[in-house]
Tab-separated table of C-alpha atoms and ligand atoms in Angstrom:
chain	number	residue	atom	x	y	z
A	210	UNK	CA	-25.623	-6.576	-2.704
A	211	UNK	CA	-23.153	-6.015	-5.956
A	212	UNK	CA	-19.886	-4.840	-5.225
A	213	UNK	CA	-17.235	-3.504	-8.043
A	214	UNK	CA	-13.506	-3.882	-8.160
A	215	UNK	CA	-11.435	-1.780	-10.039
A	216	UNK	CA	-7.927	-2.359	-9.833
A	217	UNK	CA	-6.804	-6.067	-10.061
A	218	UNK	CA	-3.089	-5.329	-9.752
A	219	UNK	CA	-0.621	-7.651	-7.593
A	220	UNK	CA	-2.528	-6.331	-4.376
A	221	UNK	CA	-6.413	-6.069	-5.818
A	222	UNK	CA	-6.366	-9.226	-7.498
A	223	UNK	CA	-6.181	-11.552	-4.312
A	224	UNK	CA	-8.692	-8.873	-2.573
A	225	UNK	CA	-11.192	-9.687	-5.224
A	226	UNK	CA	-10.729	-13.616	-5.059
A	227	UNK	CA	-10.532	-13.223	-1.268
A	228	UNK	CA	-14.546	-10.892	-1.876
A	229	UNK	CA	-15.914	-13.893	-4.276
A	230	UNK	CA	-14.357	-16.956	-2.013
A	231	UNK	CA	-16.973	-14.962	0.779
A	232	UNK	CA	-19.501	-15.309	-1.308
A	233	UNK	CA	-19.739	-11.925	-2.680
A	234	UNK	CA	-21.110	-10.984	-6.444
A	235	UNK	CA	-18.569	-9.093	-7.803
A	236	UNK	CA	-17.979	-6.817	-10.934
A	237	UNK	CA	-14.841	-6.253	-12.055
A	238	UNK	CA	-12.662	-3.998	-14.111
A	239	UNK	CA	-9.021	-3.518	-15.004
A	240	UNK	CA	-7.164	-2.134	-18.135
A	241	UNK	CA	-4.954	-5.285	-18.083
A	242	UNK	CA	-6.503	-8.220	-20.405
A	243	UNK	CA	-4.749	-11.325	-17.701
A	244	UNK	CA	-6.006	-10.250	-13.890
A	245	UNK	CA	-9.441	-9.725	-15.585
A	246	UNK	CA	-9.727	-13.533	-17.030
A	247	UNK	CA	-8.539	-14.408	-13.580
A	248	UNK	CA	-11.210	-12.930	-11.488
A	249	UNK	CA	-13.858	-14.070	-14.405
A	250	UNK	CA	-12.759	-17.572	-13.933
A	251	UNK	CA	-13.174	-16.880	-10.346
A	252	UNK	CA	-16.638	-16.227	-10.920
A	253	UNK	CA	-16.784	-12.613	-10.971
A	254	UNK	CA	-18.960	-10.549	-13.673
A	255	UNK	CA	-16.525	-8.892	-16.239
A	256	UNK	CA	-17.010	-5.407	-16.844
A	257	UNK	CA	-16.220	-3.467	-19.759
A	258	UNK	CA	-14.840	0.181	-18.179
A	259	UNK	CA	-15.438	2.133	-14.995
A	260	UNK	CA	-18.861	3.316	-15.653
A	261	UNK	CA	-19.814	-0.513	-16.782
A	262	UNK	CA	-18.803	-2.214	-13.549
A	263	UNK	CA	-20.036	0.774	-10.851
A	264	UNK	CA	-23.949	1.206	-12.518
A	265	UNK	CA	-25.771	-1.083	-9.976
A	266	UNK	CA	-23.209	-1.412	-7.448
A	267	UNK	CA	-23.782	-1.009	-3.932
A	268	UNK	CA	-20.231	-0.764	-3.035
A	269	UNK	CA	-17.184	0.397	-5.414
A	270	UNK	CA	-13.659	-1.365	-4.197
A	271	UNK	CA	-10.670	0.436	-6.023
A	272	UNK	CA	-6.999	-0.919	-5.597
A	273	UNK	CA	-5.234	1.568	-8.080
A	274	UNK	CA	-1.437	2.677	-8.349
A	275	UNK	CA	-1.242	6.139	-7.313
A	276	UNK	CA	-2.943	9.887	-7.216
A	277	UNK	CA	-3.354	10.252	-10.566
A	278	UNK	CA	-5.102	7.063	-11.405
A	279	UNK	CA	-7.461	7.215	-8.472
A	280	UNK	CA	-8.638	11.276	-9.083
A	281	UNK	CA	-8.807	10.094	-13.089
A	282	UNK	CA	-11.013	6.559	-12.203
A	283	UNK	CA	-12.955	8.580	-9.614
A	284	UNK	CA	-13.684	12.461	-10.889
A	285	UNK	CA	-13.190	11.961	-15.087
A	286	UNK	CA	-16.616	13.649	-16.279
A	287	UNK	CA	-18.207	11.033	-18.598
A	288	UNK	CA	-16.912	7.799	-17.880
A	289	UNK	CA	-16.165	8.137	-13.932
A	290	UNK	CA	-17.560	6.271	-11.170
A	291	UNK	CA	-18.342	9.299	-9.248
A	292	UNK	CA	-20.664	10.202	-12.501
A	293	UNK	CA	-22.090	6.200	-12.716
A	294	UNK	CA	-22.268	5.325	-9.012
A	295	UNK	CA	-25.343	4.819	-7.714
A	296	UNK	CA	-27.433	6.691	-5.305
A	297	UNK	CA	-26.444	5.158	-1.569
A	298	UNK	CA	-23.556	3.651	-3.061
A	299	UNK	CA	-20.430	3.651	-0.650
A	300	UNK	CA	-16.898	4.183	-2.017
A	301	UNK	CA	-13.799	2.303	-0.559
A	302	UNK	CA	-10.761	3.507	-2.153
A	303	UNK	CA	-7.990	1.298	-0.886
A	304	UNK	CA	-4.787	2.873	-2.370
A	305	UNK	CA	-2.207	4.367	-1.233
A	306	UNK	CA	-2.499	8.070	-2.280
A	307	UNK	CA	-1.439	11.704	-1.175
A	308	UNK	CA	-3.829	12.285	1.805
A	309	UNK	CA	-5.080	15.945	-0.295
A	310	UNK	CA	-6.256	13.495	-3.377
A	311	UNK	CA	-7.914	11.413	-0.869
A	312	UNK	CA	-9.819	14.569	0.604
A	313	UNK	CA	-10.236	15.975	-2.782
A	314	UNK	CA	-11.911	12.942	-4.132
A	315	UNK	CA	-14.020	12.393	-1.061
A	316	UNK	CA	-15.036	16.001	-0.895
A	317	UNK	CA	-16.442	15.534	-4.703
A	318	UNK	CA	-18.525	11.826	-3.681
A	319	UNK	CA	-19.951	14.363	-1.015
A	320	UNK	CA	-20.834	16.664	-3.029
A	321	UNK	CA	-23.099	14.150	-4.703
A	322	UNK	CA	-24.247	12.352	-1.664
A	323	UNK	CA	-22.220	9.369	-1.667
A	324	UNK	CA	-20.334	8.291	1.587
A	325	UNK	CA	-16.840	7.405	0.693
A	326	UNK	CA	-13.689	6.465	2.716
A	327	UNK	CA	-9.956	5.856	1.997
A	328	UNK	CA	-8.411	2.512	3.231
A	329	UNK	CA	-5.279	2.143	2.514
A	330	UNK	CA	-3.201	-1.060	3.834
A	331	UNK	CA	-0.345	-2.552	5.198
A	332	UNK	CA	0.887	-6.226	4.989
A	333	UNK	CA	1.847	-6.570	1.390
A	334	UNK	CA	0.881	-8.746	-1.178
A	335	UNK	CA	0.913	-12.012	1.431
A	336	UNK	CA	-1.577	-9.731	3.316
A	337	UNK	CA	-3.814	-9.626	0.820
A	338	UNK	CA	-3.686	-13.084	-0.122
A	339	UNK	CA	-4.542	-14.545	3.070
A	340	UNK	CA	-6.719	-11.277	4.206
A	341	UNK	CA	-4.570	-10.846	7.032
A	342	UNK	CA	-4.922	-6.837	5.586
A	343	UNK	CA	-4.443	-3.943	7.961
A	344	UNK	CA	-6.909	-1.146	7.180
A	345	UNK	CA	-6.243	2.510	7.991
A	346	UNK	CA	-9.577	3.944	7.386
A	347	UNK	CA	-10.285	7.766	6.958
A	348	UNK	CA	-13.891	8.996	6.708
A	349	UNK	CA	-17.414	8.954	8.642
A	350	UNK	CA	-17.567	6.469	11.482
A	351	UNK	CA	-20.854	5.619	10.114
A	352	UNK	CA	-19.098	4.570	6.378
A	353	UNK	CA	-16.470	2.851	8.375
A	354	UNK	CA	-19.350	0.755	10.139
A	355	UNK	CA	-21.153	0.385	6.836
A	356	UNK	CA	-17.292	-0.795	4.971
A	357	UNK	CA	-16.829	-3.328	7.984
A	358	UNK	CA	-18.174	-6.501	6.444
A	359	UNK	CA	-16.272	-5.861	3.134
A	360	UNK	CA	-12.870	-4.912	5.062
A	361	UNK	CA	-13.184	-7.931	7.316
A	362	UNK	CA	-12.997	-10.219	3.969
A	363	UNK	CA	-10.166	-8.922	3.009
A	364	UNK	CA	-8.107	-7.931	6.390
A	365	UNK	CA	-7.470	-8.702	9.798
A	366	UNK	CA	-7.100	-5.298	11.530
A	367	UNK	CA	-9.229	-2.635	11.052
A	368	UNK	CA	-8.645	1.077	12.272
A	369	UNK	CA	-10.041	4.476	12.387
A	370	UNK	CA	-7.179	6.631	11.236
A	371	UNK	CA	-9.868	9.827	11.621
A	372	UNK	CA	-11.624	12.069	9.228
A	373	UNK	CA	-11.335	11.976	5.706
A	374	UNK	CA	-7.480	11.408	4.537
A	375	UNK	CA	-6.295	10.416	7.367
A	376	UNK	CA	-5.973	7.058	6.566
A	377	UNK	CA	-3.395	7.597	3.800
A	378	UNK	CA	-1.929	10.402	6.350
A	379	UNK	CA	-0.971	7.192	9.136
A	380	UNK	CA	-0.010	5.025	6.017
A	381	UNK	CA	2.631	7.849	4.874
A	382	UNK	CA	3.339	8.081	8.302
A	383	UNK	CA	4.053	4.399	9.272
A	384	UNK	CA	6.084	3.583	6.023
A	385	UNK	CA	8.523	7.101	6.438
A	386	UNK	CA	9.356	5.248	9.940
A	387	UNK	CA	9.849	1.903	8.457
A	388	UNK	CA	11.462	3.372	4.991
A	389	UNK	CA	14.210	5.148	7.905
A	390	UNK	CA	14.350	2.162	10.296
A	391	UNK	CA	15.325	-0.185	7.210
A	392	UNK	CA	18.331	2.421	6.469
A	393	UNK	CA	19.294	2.897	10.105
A	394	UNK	CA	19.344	-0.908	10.760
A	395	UNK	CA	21.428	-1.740	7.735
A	396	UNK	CA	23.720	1.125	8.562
A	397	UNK	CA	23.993	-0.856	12.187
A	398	UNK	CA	24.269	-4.065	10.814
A	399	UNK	CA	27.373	-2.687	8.588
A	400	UNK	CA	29.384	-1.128	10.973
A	401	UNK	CA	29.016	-4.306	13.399
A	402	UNK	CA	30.121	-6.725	10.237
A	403	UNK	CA	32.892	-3.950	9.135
A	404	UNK	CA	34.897	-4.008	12.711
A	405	UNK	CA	34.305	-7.839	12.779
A	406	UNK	CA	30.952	-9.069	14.605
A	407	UNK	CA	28.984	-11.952	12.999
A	408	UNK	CA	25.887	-10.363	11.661
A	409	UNK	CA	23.594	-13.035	13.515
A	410	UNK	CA	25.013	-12.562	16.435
A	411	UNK	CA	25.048	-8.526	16.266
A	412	UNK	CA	20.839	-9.226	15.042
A	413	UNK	CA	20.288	-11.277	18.299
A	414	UNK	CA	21.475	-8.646	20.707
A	415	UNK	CA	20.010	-5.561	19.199
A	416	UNK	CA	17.114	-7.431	19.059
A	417	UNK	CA	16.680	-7.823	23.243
A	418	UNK	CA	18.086	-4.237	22.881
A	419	UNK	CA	16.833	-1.003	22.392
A	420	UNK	CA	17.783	-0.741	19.128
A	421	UNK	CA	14.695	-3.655	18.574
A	422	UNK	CA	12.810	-2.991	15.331
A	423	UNK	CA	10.410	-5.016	13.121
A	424	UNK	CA	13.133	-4.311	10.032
A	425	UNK	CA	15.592	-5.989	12.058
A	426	UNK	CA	13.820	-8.773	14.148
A	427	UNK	CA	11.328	-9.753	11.555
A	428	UNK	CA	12.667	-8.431	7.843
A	429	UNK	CA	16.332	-8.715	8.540
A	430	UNK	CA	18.240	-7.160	5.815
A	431	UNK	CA	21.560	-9.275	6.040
A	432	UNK	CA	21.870	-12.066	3.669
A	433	UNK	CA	21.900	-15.362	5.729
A	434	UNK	CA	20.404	-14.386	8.701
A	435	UNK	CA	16.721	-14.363	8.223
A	436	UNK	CA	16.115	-17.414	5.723
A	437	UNK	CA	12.894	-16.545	4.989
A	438	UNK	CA	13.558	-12.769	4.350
A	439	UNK	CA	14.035	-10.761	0.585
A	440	UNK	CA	17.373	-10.494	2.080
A	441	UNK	CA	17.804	-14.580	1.666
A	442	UNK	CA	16.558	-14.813	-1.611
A	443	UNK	CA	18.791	-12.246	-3.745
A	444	UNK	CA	16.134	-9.304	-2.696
A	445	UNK	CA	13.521	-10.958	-4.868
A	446	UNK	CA	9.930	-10.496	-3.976
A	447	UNK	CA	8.798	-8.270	-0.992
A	448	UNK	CA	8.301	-4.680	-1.022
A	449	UNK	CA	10.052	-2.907	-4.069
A	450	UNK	CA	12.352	-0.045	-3.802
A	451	UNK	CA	10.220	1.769	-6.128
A	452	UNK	CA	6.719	1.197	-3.866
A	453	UNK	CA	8.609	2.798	-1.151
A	454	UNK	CA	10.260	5.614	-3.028
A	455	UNK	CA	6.554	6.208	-4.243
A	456	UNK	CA	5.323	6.685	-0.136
A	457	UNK	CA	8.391	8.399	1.006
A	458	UNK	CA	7.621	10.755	-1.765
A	459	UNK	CA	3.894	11.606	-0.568
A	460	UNK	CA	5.611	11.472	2.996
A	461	UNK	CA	7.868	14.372	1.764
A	462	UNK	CA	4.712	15.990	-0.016
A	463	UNK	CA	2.512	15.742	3.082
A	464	UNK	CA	5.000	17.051	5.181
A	465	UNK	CA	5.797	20.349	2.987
A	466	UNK	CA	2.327	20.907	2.496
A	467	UNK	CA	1.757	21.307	6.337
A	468	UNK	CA	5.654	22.723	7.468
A	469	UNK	CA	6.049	19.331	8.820
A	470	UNK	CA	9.815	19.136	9.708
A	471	UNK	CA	10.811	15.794	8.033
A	472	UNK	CA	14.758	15.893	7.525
A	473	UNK	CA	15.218	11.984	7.789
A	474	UNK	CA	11.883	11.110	5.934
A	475	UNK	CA	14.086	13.671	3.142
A	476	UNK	CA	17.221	11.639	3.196
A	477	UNK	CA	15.821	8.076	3.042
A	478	UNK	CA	13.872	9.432	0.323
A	479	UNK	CA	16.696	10.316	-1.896
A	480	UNK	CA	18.379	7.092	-0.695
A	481	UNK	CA	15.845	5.225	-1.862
A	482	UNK	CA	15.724	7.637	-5.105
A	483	UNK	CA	19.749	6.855	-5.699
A	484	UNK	CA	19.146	2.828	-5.125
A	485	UNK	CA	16.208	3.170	-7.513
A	486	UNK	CA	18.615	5.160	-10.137
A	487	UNK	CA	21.290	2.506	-10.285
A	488	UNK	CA	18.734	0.297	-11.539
A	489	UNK	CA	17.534	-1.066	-7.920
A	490	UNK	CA	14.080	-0.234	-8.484
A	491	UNK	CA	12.338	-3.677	-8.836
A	492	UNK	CA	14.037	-5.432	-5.854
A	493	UNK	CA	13.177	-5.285	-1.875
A	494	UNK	CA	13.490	-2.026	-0.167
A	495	UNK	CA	16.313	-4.034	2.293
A	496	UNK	CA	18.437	-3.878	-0.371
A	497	UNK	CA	19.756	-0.711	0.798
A	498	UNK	CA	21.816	-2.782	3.159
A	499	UNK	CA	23.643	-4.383	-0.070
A	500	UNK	CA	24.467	-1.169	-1.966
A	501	UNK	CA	24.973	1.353	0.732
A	502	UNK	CA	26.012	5.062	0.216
A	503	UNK	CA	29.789	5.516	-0.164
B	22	NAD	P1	-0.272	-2.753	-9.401
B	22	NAD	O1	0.426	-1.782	-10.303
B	22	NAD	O2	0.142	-4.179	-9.392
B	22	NAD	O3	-1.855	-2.749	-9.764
B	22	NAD	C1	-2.582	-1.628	-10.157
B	22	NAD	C2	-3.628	-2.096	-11.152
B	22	NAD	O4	-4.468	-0.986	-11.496
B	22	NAD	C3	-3.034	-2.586	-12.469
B	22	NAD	O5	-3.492	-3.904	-12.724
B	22	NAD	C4	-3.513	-1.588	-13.512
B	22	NAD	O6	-3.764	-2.167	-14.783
B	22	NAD	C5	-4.793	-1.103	-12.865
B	22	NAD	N1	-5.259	0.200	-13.345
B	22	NAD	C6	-4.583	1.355	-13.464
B	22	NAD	N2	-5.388	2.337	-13.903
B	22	NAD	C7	-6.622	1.776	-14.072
B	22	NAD	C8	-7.861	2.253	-14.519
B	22	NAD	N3	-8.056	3.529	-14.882
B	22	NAD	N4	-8.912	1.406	-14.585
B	22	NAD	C9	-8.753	0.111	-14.228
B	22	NAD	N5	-7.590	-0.421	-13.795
B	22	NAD	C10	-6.532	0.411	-13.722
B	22	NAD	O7	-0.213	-2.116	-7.953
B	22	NAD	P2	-0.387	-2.908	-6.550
B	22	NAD	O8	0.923	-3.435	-6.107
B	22	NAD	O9	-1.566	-3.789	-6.638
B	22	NAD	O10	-0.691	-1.667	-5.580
B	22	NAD	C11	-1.939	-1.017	-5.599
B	22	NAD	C12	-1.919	0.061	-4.532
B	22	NAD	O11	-1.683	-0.553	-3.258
B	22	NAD	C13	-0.816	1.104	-4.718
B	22	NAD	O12	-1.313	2.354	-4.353
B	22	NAD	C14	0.284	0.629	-3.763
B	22	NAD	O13	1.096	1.693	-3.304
B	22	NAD	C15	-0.544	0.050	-2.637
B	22	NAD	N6	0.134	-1.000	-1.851
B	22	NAD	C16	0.886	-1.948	-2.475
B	22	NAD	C17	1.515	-2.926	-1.704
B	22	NAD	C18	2.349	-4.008	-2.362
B	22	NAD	O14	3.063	-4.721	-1.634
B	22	NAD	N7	2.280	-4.178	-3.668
B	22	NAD	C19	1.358	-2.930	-0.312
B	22	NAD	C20	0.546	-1.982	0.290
B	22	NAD	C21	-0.074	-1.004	-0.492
């Protein structure tokens, strides 16, 4: 079985490696010159575009940034995979996405015969490294079943989200609730420090409270508090401010394409938007705790 990767970004590169420690003969494409040598030292095949690296592939991985990218590597006329792939081949597009591109995309592999799903994920780049991966998986059961042994190389959990899009639909879903929860708990944390509680302290009890939330018991955004959080190490590393503005904005898309009533999804988006305009873009989405609204 050949499988292609396209996309060996900060979260496709360890997928690949994680594919050809299994075992797994892989061909591999990305438009950056480094990640490429990388997985080619690793032992994958080194292909020279798209339509190079799908022709003979029984499964096509892509890890791409965002809509654009994935509808341009997937539907572009002459050198796309949809036009290269296979017959039989699946398609696992593991991006995160708007949940119409995802449909739109998948509609268009249908229309040629070829089973696709989207599979987008959540634990980060440590997820991907140790394949500890959680899969939200929109599609056919059936191409789910068939995506298993790849998916299981790469993550832990594995889930079907539903029909086609809905994947990226409980990805937009799950990060608007932890994009809010991140503001609301450094909002909490804030007023507790500002009328003189010890941050720690404050943490501890909201924690056995009801105000308990995985930004606050396990990605504490209070300097000092969590040593091995962003938060600790000057907001370095984690999950940028920009990667979040990027799902709160298909959040925001999804929701106004259906008359979904998202007013807080809408204000931690332009939050995030403001922190990412005074040049907080590259650091961890906690640091909304350190430069808060005045
Ligand atoms: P990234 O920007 O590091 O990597 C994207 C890669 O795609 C780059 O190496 C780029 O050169 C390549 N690329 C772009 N267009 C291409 C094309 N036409 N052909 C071949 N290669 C092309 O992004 P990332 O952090 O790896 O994220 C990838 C996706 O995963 C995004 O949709 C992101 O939202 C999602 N995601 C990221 C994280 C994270 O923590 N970084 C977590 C969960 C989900």
């Amino acid at each position: 079985m050949n499988t292609a990767f396209i996309g060996l970004g900060h979260m496709g590169l360890p997928m690949a490696l994680n594919l050809l420690k299994a075992g797994l003969a892989l061909s591999c494409y990305d438009l950056a010159e480094a990640p490429l040598a990388q997985a080619q030292a690793a032992g994958a095949r080194r292909a020279a575009g798209i339509a190079d690296a799908v022709t003979g592939a029984d499964v096509v991985i892509t890890m791409l940034p965002a809509s654009r990218h994935v509808e341009g590597a997937y539907l572009e006329a002459d050198g796309g995979i949809l036009a290269h792939a296979k017959a039989g081949a699946l398609l696992i597009d593991c991006s995160t996405i708007a949940p119409a591109s995802a449909i739109r995309v998948a509609q268009a592999a249908a229309e040629r015969g070829l089973a696709m799903i989207d599979a987008p994920v959540s634990g980060g780049t440590a997820g991907a490294q140790a394949s500890s991966l959680t899969f939200m998986v929109g599609g056919e059961a059936a191409a789910l079943e068939r995506a298993r042994p790849w998916l299981e190389k790469m993550g832990s959990n594995i889930f079907h989200a539903g029909a086609s899009g809905c994947g990226q639909t409980a990805k937009v879903c799950n990060n608007m609730l932890l994009g809010i929860l991140m503001l609301g708990t450094s909002e909490a944390l804030r007023l507790g420090i500002a009328n003189g509680m010890d941050p720690a302290a404050l943490s501890q009890i909201m924690s056995k409270s009801s105000g308990r939330n995985w930004a606050l018991e396990l990605y504490n955004p209070c300097p000092g508090v969590m040593p091995q959080a962003p938060a600790s190490r000057g907001y370095q590393g984690g999950f940028g401010v920009d990667l979040m503005l990027k799902d709160l904005g298909l959040a925001v898309e999804a929701a106004h394409s259906h008359a979904a009533a998202t007013p807080l999804g809408e204000l931690a988006r332009q939050q995030y938007q403001r922190l990412s305009e005074q040049g907080h873009g590259g650091l961890d989405f906690s640091c909304a705790f350190a430069y808060p609204e005045h």
